[in-house]
Amino acid sequence: MAGKVFFSVSMSLDGYIAPESPEELMGQQWMELQQWIFPTRFIRENLKLGAGGGATILQYVNAGLIDEFSIALSPVLFGSGIRLFEGVDAGRVALEQVRAEPTQRVTHLTYAVRER
């Protein structure tokens, strides 16, 4: 049985997953974006930030290698930065919403990725 290939990221309400420059990574907006996850026990015990970013995710999506993804949509506005779907091949990629789970700090959205 083959496994699913998936990713999970936090995203600001205006569509950004990170500030433009690495110097801003631990800035106030990024901390607000991630505030929902820091209280979880698993993260406190295992905090390791991934090396992959928006460009890597985009390459996998456009190559048809992603089966499913989840976005933790935070009520934060960046105004600029790295957009998750900037450059997605919308002619090849279709999304099917699987789940939406609102919490006090974030809304978790899960989508299946299909070929168009």
PDB file of C-alpha atoms in Angstrom:
ATOM      1  CA  MET A   1       0.000   0.000   0.000  1.00  0.00           C
ATOM      2  CA  ALA A   2       1.454   3.328  -1.047  1.00  0.00           C
ATOM      3  CA  GLY A   3       1.463   6.191   1.431  1.00  0.00           C
ATOM      4  CA  LYS A   4       0.156   9.680   0.879  1.00  0.00           C
ATOM      5  CA  VAL A   5       2.504  12.530   0.107  1.00  0.00           C
ATOM      6  CA  PHE A   6       1.377  15.590   2.026  1.00  0.00           C
ATOM      7  CA  PHE A   7       2.539  18.866   3.502  1.00  0.00           C
ATOM      8  CA  SER A   8       1.284  21.055   6.284  1.00  0.00           C
ATOM      9  CA  VAL A   9       2.026  24.778   6.673  1.00  0.00           C
ATOM     10  CA  SER A  10       0.837  27.863   8.488  1.00  0.00           C
ATOM     11  CA  MET A  11      -0.401  30.694   6.286  1.00  0.00           C
ATOM     12  CA  SER A  12      -1.425  34.282   6.944  1.00  0.00           C
ATOM     13  CA  LEU A  13      -4.907  35.381   5.985  1.00  0.00           C
ATOM     14  CA  ASP A  14      -3.467  37.265   3.007  1.00  0.00           C
ATOM     15  CA  GLY A  15      -1.752  34.139   1.641  1.00  0.00           C
ATOM     16  CA  TYR A  16       1.850  34.295   2.894  1.00  0.00           C
ATOM     17  CA  ILE A  17       3.737  31.447   4.571  1.00  0.00           C
ATOM     18  CA  ALA A  18       6.890  33.382   5.516  1.00  0.00           C
ATOM     19  CA  PRO A  19       8.390  36.852   5.482  1.00  0.00           C
ATOM     20  CA  GLU A  20      10.472  37.815   2.437  1.00  0.00           C
ATOM     21  CA  SER A  21      13.835  37.760   4.171  1.00  0.00           C
ATOM     22  CA  PRO A  22      15.293  35.196   6.592  1.00  0.00           C
ATOM     23  CA  GLU A  23      16.206  38.041   8.959  1.00  0.00           C
ATOM     24  CA  GLU A  24      12.491  38.619   9.515  1.00  0.00           C
ATOM     25  CA  LEU A  25      11.760  34.927  10.207  1.00  0.00           C
ATOM     26  CA  MET A  26      11.537  35.270  13.959  1.00  0.00           C
ATOM     27  CA  GLY A  27       9.810  38.664  13.762  1.00  0.00           C
ATOM     28  CA  GLN A  28       6.533  39.623  15.390  1.00  0.00           C
ATOM     29  CA  GLN A  29       4.308  38.702  12.438  1.00  0.00           C
ATOM     30  CA  TRP A  30       5.872  35.240  12.071  1.00  0.00           C
ATOM     31  CA  MET A  31       5.459  34.623  15.806  1.00  0.00           C
ATOM     32  CA  GLU A  32       1.784  35.628  15.532  1.00  0.00           C
ATOM     33  CA  LEU A  33       1.389  33.287  12.548  1.00  0.00           C
ATOM     34  CA  GLN A  34       2.792  30.370  14.558  1.00  0.00           C
ATOM     35  CA  GLN A  35       1.250  31.178  17.961  1.00  0.00           C
ATOM     36  CA  TRP A  36      -1.373  28.448  17.602  1.00  0.00           C
ATOM     37  CA  ILE A  37       1.257  25.709  17.469  1.00  0.00           C
ATOM     38  CA  PHE A  38       3.703  26.702  20.213  1.00  0.00           C
ATOM     39  CA  PRO A  39       1.377  25.697  23.085  1.00  0.00           C
ATOM     40  CA  THR A  40       1.145  22.095  21.827  1.00  0.00           C
ATOM     41  CA  ARG A  41       3.196  19.585  23.833  1.00  0.00           C
ATOM     42  CA  PHE A  42       4.547  17.805  20.767  1.00  0.00           C
ATOM     43  CA  ILE A  43       5.996  21.029  19.320  1.00  0.00           C
ATOM     44  CA  ARG A  44       7.501  22.136  22.629  1.00  0.00           C
ATOM     45  CA  GLU A  45       9.261  18.764  22.957  1.00  0.00           C
ATOM     46  CA  ASN A  46      10.277  18.335  19.301  1.00  0.00           C
ATOM     47  CA  LEU A  47      10.685  21.815  17.765  1.00  0.00           C
ATOM     48  CA  LYS A  48      12.674  21.380  14.578  1.00  0.00           C
ATOM     49  CA  LEU A  49      11.968  23.797  11.757  1.00  0.00           C
ATOM     50  CA  GLY A  50      11.868  22.133   8.310  1.00  0.00           C
ATOM     51  CA  ALA A  51      14.401  23.008   5.549  1.00  0.00           C
ATOM     52  CA  GLY A  52      11.767  22.920   2.770  1.00  0.00           C
ATOM     53  CA  GLY A  53       9.862  26.068   1.894  1.00  0.00           C
ATOM     54  CA  GLY A  54       7.328  27.505  -0.487  1.00  0.00           C
ATOM     55  CA  ALA A  55       9.462  26.870  -3.585  1.00  0.00           C
ATOM     56  CA  THR A  56       9.905  23.184  -2.717  1.00  0.00           C
ATOM     57  CA  ILE A  57       6.202  22.743  -2.019  1.00  0.00           C
ATOM     58  CA  LEU A  58       5.310  24.487  -5.296  1.00  0.00           C
ATOM     59  CA  GLN A  59       7.630  22.195  -7.277  1.00  0.00           C
ATOM     60  CA  TYR A  60       6.003  19.101  -5.762  1.00  0.00           C
ATOM     61  CA  VAL A  61       2.464  20.417  -6.361  1.00  0.00           C
ATOM     62  CA  ASN A  62       3.200  21.318  -9.999  1.00  0.00           C
ATOM     63  CA  ALA A  63       4.869  17.935 -10.572  1.00  0.00           C
ATOM     64  CA  GLY A  64       1.706  16.160  -9.388  1.00  0.00           C
ATOM     65  CA  LEU A  65       3.488  14.590  -6.408  1.00  0.00           C
ATOM     66  CA  ILE A  66       1.251  15.896  -3.594  1.00  0.00           C
ATOM     67  CA  ASP A  67      -1.839  13.921  -2.586  1.00  0.00           C
ATOM     68  CA  GLU A  68      -3.088  16.113   0.233  1.00  0.00           C
ATOM     69  CA  PHE A  69      -2.152  19.208   2.215  1.00  0.00           C
ATOM     70  CA  SER A  70      -3.290  21.137   5.231  1.00  0.00           C
ATOM     71  CA  ILE A  71      -3.055  24.825   5.934  1.00  0.00           C
ATOM     72  CA  ALA A  72      -3.312  26.375   9.370  1.00  0.00           C
ATOM     73  CA  LEU A  73      -4.874  29.701   8.386  1.00  0.00           C
ATOM     74  CA  SER A  74      -4.033  32.346  10.984  1.00  0.00           C
ATOM     75  CA  PRO A  75      -5.766  35.719  11.389  1.00  0.00           C
ATOM     76  CA  VAL A  76      -2.498  37.577  10.710  1.00  0.00           C
ATOM     77  CA  LEU A  77      -1.721  39.931   7.816  1.00  0.00           C
ATOM     78  CA  PHE A  78       1.845  39.996   6.445  1.00  0.00           C
ATOM     79  CA  GLY A  79       1.310  42.372   3.503  1.00  0.00           C
ATOM     80  CA  SER A  80       4.302  40.855   1.723  1.00  0.00           C
ATOM     81  CA  GLY A  81       6.447  37.768   1.846  1.00  0.00           C
ATOM     82  CA  ILE A  82       6.508  34.299   0.332  1.00  0.00           C
ATOM     83  CA  ARG A  83       3.156  33.197  -1.074  1.00  0.00           C
ATOM     84  CA  LEU A  84       2.395  29.497  -0.932  1.00  0.00           C
ATOM     85  CA  PHE A  85       0.732  29.194  -4.337  1.00  0.00           C
ATOM     86  CA  GLU A  86       2.608  31.857  -6.313  1.00  0.00           C
ATOM     87  CA  GLY A  87       3.343  30.132  -9.635  1.00  0.00           C
ATOM     88  CA  VAL A  88       1.063  27.105  -9.222  1.00  0.00           C
ATOM     89  CA  ASP A  89       0.006  25.527 -12.516  1.00  0.00           C
ATOM     90  CA  ALA A  90      -3.740  26.112 -12.031  1.00  0.00           C
ATOM     91  CA  GLY A  91      -4.453  24.474 -15.382  1.00  0.00           C
ATOM     92  CA  ARG A  92      -3.201  21.127 -14.038  1.00  0.00           C
ATOM     93  CA  VAL A  93      -4.067  21.293 -10.348  1.00  0.00           C
ATOM     94  CA  ALA A  94      -7.548  20.989  -8.844  1.00  0.00           C
ATOM     95  CA  LEU A  95      -8.329  21.028  -5.137  1.00  0.00           C
ATOM     96  CA  GLU A  96     -11.032  19.193  -3.246  1.00  0.00           C
ATOM     97  CA  GLN A  97     -11.755  20.359   0.290  1.00  0.00           C
ATOM     98  CA  VAL A  98     -11.586  17.455   2.725  1.00  0.00           C
ATOM     99  CA  ARG A  99     -11.984  19.178   6.060  1.00  0.00           C
ATOM    100  CA  ALA A 100     -12.246  22.565   7.803  1.00  0.00           C
ATOM    101  CA  GLU A 101     -11.702  22.779  11.555  1.00  0.00           C
ATOM    102  CA  PRO A 102     -11.910  26.207  13.210  1.00  0.00           C
ATOM    103  CA  THR A 103     -10.259  26.844  16.578  1.00  0.00           C
ATOM    104  CA  GLN A 104      -9.806  30.022  18.618  1.00  0.00           C
ATOM    105  CA  ARG A 105      -6.399  30.797  17.095  1.00  0.00           C
ATOM    106  CA  VAL A 106      -6.421  29.203  13.640  1.00  0.00           C
ATOM    107  CA  THR A 107      -8.597  27.437  11.062  1.00  0.00           C
ATOM    108  CA  HIS A 108      -7.225  24.111   9.821  1.00  0.00           C
ATOM    109  CA  LEU A 109      -8.052  23.505   6.157  1.00  0.00           C
ATOM    110  CA  THR A 110      -7.315  20.177   4.470  1.00  0.00           C
ATOM    111  CA  TYR A 111      -7.435  19.633   0.698  1.00  0.00           C
ATOM    112  CA  ALA A 112      -6.940  16.665  -1.608  1.00  0.00           C
ATOM    113  CA  VAL A 113      -4.958  17.503  -4.744  1.00  0.00           C
ATOM    114  CA  ARG A 114      -6.308  16.187  -8.055  1.00  0.00           C
ATOM    115  CA  GLU A 115      -5.264  16.552 -11.659  1.00  0.00           C
ATOM    116  CA  ARG A 116      -7.498  18.901 -13.618  1.00  0.00           C
TER     117      ARG A 116
END
